[in-house]
Coordinates of C-alpha atoms and ligand atoms in Angstrom, one line a residue:
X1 CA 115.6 117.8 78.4
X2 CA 112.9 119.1 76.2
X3 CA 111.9 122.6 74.9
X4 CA 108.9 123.7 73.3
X5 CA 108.8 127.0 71.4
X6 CA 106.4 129.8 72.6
X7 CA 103.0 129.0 71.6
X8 CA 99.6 130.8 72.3
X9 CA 100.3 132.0 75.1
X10 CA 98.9 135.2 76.1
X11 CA 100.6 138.8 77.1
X12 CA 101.5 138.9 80.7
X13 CA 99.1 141.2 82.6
X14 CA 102.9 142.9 85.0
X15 CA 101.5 146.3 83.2
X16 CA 98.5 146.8 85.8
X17 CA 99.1 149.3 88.4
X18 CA 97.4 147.6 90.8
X19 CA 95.2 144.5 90.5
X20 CA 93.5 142.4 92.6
X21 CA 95.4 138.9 93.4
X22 CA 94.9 136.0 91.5
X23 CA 93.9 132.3 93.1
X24 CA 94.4 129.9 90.3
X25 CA 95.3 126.3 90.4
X26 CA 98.3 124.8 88.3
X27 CA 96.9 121.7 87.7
X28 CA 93.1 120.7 87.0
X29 CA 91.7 117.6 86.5
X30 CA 90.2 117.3 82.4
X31 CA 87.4 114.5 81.8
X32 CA 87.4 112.8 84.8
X33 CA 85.4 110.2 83.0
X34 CA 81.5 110.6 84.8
X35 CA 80.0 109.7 81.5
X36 CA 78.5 106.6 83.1
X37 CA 80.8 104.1 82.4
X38 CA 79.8 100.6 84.0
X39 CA 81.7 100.3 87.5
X40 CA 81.5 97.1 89.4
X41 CA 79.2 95.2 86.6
X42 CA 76.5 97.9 87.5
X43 CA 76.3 101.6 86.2
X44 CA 77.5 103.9 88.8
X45 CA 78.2 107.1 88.4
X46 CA 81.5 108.3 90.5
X47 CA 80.9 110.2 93.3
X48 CA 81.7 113.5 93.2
X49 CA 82.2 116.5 95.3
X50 CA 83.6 119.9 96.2
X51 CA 84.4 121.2 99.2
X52 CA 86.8 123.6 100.4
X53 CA 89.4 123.3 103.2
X54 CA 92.8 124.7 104.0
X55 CA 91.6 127.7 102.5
X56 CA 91.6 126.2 99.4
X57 CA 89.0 124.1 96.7
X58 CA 88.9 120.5 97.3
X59 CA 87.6 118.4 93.9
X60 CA 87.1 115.0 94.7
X61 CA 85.5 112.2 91.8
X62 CA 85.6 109.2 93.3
X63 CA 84.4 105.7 91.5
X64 CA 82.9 103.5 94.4
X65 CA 80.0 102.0 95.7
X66 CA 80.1 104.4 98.9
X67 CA 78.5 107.4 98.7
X68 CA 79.7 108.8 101.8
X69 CA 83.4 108.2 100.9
X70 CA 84.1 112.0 100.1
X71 CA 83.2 113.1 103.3
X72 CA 85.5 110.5 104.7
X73 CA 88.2 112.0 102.6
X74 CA 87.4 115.6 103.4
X75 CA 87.4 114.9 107.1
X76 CA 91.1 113.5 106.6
X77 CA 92.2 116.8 105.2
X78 CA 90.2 119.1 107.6
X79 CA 91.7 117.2 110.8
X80 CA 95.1 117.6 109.1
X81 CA 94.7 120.9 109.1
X82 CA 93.0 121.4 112.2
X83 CA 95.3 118.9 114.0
X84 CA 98.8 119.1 112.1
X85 CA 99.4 122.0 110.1
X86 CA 97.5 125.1 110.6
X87 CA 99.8 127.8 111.7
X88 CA 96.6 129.8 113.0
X89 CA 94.8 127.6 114.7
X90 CA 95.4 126.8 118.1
X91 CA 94.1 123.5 118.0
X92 CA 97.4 122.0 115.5
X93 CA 100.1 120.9 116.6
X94 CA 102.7 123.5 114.2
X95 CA 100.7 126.3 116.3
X96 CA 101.6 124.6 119.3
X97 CA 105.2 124.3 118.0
X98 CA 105.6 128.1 116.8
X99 CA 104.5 129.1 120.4
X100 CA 107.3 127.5 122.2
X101 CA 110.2 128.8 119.9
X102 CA 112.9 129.3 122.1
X103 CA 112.4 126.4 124.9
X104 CA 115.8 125.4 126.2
X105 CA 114.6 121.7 127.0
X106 CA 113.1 121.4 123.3
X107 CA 110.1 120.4 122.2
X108 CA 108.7 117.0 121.9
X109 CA 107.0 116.1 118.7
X110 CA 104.2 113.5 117.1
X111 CA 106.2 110.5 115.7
X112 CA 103.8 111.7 112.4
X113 CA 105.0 115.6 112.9
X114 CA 108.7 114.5 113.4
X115 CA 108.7 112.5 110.1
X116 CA 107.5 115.6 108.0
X117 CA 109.8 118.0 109.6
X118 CA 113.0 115.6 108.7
X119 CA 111.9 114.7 105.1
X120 CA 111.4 118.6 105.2
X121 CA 114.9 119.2 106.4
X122 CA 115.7 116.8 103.8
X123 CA 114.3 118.6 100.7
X124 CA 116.3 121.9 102.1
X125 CA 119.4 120.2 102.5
X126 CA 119.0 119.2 99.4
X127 CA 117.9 122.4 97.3
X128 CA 120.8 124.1 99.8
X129 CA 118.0 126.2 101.3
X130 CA 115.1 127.1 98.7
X131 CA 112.6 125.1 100.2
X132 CA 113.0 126.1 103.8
X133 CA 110.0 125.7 106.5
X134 CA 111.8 128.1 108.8
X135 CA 111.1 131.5 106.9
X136 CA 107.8 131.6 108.9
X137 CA 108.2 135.2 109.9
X138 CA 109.1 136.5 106.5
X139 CA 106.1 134.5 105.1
X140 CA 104.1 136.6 107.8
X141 CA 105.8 139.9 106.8
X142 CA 104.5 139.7 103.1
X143 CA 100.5 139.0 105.1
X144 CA 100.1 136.3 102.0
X145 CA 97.3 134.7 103.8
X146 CA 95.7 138.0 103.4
X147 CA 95.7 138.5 99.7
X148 CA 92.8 136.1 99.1
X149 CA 90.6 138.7 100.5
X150 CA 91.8 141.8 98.9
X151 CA 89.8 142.8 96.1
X152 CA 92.5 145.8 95.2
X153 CA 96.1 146.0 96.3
X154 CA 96.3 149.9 96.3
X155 CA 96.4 149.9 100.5
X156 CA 99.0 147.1 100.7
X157 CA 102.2 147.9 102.7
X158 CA 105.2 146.1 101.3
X159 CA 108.0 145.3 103.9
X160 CA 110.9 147.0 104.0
X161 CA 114.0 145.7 103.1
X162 CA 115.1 146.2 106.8
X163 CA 112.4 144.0 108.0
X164 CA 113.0 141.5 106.0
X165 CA 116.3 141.1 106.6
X166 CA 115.2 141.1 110.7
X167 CA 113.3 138.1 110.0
X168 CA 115.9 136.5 107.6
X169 CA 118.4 136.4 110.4
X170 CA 116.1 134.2 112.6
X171 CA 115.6 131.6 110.0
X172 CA 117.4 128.9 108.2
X173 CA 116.8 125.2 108.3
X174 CA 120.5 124.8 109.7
X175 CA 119.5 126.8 112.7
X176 CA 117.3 124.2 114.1
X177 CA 117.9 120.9 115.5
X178 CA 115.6 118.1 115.5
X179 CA 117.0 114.9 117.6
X180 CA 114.5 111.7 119.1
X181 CA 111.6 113.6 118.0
X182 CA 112.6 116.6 120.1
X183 CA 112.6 119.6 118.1
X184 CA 114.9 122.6 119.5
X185 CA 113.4 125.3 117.8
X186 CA 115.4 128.8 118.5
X187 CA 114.0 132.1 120.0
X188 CA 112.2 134.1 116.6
X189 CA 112.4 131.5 114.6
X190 CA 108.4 130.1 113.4
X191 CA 107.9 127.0 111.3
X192 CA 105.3 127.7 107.8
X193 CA 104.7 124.1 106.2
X194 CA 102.3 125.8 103.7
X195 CA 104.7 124.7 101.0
X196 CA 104.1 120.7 101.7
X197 CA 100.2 121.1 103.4
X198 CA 98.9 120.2 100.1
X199 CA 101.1 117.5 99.1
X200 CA 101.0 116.2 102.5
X201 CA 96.9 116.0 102.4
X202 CA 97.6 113.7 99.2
X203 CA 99.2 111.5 101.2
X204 CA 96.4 111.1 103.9
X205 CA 94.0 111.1 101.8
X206 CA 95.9 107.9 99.8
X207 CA 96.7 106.2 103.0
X208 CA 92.7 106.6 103.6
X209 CA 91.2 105.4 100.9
X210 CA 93.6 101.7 100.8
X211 CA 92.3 101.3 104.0
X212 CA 88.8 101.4 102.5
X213 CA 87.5 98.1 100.9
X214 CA 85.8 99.3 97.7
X215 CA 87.1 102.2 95.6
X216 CA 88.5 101.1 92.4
X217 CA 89.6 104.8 91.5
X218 CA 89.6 108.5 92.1
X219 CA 91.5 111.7 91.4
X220 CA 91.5 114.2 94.5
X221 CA 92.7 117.7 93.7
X222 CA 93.8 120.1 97.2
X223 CA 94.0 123.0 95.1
X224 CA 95.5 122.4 92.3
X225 CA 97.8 119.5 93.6
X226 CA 96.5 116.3 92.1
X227 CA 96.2 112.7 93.5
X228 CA 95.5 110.1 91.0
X229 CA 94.3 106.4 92.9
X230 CA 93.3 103.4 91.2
X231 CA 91.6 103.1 88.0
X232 CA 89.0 104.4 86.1
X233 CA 86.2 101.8 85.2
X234 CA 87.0 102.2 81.6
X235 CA 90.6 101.8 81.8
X236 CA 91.3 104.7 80.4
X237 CA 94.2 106.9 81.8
X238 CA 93.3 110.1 84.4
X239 CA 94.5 112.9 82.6
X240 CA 95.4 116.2 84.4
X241 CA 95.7 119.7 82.8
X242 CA 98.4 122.0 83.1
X243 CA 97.4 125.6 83.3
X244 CA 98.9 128.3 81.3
X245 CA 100.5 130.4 83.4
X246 CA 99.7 133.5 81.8
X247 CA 96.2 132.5 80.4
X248 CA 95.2 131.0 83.5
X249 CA 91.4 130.1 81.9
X250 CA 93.7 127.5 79.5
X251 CA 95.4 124.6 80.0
X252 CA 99.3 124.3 78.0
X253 CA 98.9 120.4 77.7
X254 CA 97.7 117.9 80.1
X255 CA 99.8 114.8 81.7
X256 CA 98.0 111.3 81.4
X257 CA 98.6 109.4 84.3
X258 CA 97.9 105.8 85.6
X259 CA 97.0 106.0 89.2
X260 CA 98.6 106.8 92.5
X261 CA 100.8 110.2 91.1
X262 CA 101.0 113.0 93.1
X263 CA 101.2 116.4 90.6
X264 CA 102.4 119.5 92.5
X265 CA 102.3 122.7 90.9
X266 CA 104.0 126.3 92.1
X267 CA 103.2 129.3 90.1
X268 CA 103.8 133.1 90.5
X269 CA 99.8 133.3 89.5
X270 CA 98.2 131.6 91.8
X271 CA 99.3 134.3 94.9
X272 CA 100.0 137.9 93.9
X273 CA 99.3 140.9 94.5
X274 CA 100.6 143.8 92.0
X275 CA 101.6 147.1 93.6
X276 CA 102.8 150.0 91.2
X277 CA 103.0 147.5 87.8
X278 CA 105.0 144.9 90.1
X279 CA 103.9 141.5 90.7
X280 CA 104.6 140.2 93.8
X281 CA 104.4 136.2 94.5
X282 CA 104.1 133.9 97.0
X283 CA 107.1 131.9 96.9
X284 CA 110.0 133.5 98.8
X285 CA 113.5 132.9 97.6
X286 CA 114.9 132.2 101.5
X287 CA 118.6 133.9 100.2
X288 CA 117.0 137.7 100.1
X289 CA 113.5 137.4 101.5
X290 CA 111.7 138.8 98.3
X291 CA 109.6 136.8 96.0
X292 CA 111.6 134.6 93.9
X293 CA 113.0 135.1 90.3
X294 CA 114.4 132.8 88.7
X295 CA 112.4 133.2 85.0
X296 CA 110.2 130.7 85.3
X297 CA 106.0 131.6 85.8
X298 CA 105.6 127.8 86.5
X299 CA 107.1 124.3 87.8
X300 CA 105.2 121.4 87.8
X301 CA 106.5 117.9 89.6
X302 CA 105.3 114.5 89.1
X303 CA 106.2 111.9 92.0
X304 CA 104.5 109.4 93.8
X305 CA 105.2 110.9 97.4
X306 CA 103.0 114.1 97.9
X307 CA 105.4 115.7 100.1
X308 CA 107.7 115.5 97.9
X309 CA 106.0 117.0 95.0
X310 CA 104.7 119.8 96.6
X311 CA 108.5 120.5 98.4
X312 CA 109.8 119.6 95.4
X313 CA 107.6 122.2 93.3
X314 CA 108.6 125.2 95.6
X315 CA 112.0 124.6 95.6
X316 CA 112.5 124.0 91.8
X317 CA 110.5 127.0 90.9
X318 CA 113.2 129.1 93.3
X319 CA 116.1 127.3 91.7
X320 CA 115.2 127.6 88.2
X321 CA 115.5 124.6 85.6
X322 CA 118.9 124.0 85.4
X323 CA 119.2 123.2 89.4
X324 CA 116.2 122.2 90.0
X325 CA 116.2 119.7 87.1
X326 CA 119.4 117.9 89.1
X327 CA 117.5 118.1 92.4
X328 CA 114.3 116.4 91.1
X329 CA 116.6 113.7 89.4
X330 CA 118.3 112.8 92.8
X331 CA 114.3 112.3 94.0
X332 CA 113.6 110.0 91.6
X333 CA 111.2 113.0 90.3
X334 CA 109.8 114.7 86.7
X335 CA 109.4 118.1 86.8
X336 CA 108.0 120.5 83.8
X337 CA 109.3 124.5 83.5
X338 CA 107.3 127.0 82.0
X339 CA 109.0 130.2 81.8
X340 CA 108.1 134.0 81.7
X341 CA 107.8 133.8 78.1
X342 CA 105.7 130.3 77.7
X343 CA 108.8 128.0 77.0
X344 CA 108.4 124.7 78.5
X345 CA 111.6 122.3 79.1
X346 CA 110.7 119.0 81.1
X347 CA 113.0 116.5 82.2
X348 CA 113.5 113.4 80.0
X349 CA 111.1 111.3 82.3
X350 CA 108.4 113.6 81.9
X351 CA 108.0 113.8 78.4
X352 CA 105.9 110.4 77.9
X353 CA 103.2 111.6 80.5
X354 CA 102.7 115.1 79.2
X355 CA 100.9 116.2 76.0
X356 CA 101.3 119.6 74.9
X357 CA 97.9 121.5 73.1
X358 CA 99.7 122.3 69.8
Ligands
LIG401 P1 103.7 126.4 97.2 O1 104.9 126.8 96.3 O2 103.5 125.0 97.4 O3 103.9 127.1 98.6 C1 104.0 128.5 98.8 C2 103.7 128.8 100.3 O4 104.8 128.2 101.0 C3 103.7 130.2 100.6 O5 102.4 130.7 100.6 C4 104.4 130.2 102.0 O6 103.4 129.9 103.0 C5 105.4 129.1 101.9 N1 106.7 129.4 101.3 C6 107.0 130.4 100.5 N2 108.3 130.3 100.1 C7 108.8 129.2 100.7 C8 110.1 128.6 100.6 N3 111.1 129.1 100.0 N4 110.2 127.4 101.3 C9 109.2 126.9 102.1 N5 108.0 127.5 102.1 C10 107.8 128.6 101.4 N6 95.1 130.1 102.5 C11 94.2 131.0 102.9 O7 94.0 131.9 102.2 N7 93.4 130.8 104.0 C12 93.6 129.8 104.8 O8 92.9 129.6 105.8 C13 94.6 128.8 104.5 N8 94.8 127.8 105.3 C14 95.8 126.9 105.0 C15 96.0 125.8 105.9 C16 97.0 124.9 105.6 C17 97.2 123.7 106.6 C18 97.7 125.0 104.4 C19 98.8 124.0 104.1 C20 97.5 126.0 103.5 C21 96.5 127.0 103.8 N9 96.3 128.0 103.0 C22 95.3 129.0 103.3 C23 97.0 128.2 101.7 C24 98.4 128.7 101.9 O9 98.4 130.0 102.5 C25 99.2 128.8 100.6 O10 98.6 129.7 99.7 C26 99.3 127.6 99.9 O11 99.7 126.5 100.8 C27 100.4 127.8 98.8 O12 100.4 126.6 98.0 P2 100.9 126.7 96.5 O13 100.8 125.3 96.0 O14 100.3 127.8 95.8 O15 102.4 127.2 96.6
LIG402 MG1 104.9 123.4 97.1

């Protein structure tokens, strides 16, 4: 394990009253390398795009010789959302799923939808709960979705402790049972795979672009989680930046990465709102229902599975370094802390990808 002392790293901002949210990404990609190189003995440029989708930014430089490839790749994460894992639109199967909470006979799942709900159950098994796709309720009793829009957080209604722990009660990955692809999915309970949805579009989008003959490298971010695939044309490594948590316009360092990595970052920045000087994130520690707090502003995971990363990032930022350091080592997984106070600590594996800015 590896510390680094407090650096530049700016005063938090907990002392607003109220502030409108944040909607940053942990992880950006730095000099993606469109300076020309030569690609394919000729001088292509990469293709490059951005889009947005699962109401996030999509970043796509792509070194190939078709120029329609990113809307190839974009319409892979669009139908995942539209036909997978939107949890508001009627059209995806998870809608479909959160409807019939409750059937007796169960509910019969995609052979793809049954593989992400067991490696699901897997990571929660594993992390004895943090990561745990059944707190859809609670998830809906916090209105996340809705802070993007808010522009001040004066008007927003916290839950009450009551109602929390009302929705609490129905969740809990042990509470559902998933046999031959039949999911039995009890009365209150609703499924929320927004933990994963961006990991699992990295995924897609990998298992997309082998099936295409020639692209010879890319790096795909789904807001803020990062795909690296292939090579650059100048051999040269994809480097990815890691933001500051409390500096949000700076990067701490930046992991350089050959391709196919998956980097997943959770942060208590990049969802918030702040009502009366407190902070409120995102990530929901499943045990009380209230964001999480375990010290740490930041976790960032390194695998070559995008589920994973993306599972692995919510869970590790709920369990804190110490646990969540022995849970990414049973995945085969590096994962990088950054506490409230700017420390970093990164497993041993991580240390030869990341470089710090100081
Ligand atoms: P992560 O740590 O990866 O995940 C946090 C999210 O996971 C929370 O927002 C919550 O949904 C859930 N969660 C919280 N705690 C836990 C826990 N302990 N265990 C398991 N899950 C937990 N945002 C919009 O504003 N508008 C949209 O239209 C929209 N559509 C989306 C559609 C899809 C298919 C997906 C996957 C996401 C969408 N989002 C949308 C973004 C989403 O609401 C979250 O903000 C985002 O997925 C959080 O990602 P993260 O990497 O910041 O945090
Ligand atoms: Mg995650």
């Amino acid at each position: 394990m590896k510390r680094f002392l407090p650096g530049n790293v700016s005063r938090n901002r907990y002392g607003k009253k109220a502030a409108a949210l944040g909607s940053f990404f942990g992880a950006a990609i730095l000099c993606c390398g469109c300076g020309g190189y030569p690609y394919a003995g000729g001088q292509k440029e990469p293709v490059q795009s951005m889009d947005t989708a699962m109401g996030t930014m999509i970043s796509q430089t792509v070194y190939t010789e078709q120029d329609a490839v990113t809307d190839g790749i974009l319409q892979e994460i669009t139908d995942l959302e539209e036909q997978l894992l939107s949890w508001r639109m009627d059209t995806s199967e998870l809608y479909r799923i959160n409807e019939r909470a409750g059937e007796e006979s169960g509910i019969p799942l995609s052979a793809e939808m049954a593989d992400m709900i067991e490696r699901c159950l897997t990571v929660s098994a594993a992390s004895e709960g943090a990561f745990d796709i059944t707190i859809g309720e609670v998830v809906r009793l916090w209105d996340i979705d809705s802070w993007a829009g808010l522009e001040e957080t004066s008007g927003f209604g916290l839950p009450t402790a009551a109602e929390l722990r009302e929705e609490l009660s129905h969740a809990g990955y042990e509470k559902f049972r998933l046999k031959d692809s039949v999911l039995f999915l009890p009365e209150g309970m609703q499924l929320d795979m927004g933990a994963v949805g961006k990991g699992i579009a990295l995924d897609k989008v990998r298992e997309y672009m082998e099936q295409q003959d020639d692209i010879a490298g890319a790096v795909i971010s789904v807001g803020g989680s990062v795909l690296t695939y292939g090579s650059k044309p100048d051999g040269s490594e994809w480097k990815v930046g890691i933001v500051n948590p409390r500096e949000t316009s700076a990067n701490l360092g930046y992991l350089s990465l050959s391709g196919q990595w998956c980097v997943s970052t959770s942060g208590d920045y990049e969802r918030y709102v702040e009502v009366d000087g407190v902070r409120y994130h995102h990530i929901i520690d499943p045990a009380t229902g209230y964001p999480a707090d375990s010290g740490f502003s930041s976790v960032t995971i390194l695998t070559k599975d995008g589920l994973l990363s993306d599972a692995l990032s919510t869970a590790c930022f709920i369990l804190g370094q110490e646990k969540g350091s022995s849970l990414v080592e049973q995945f085969g997984a590096e994962a990088l802390f950054v506490d409230r106070e700017g420390n970093l600590v990164m497993t041993d594996g991580m240390q030869q990808y990341f470089h710090p800015y100081r």
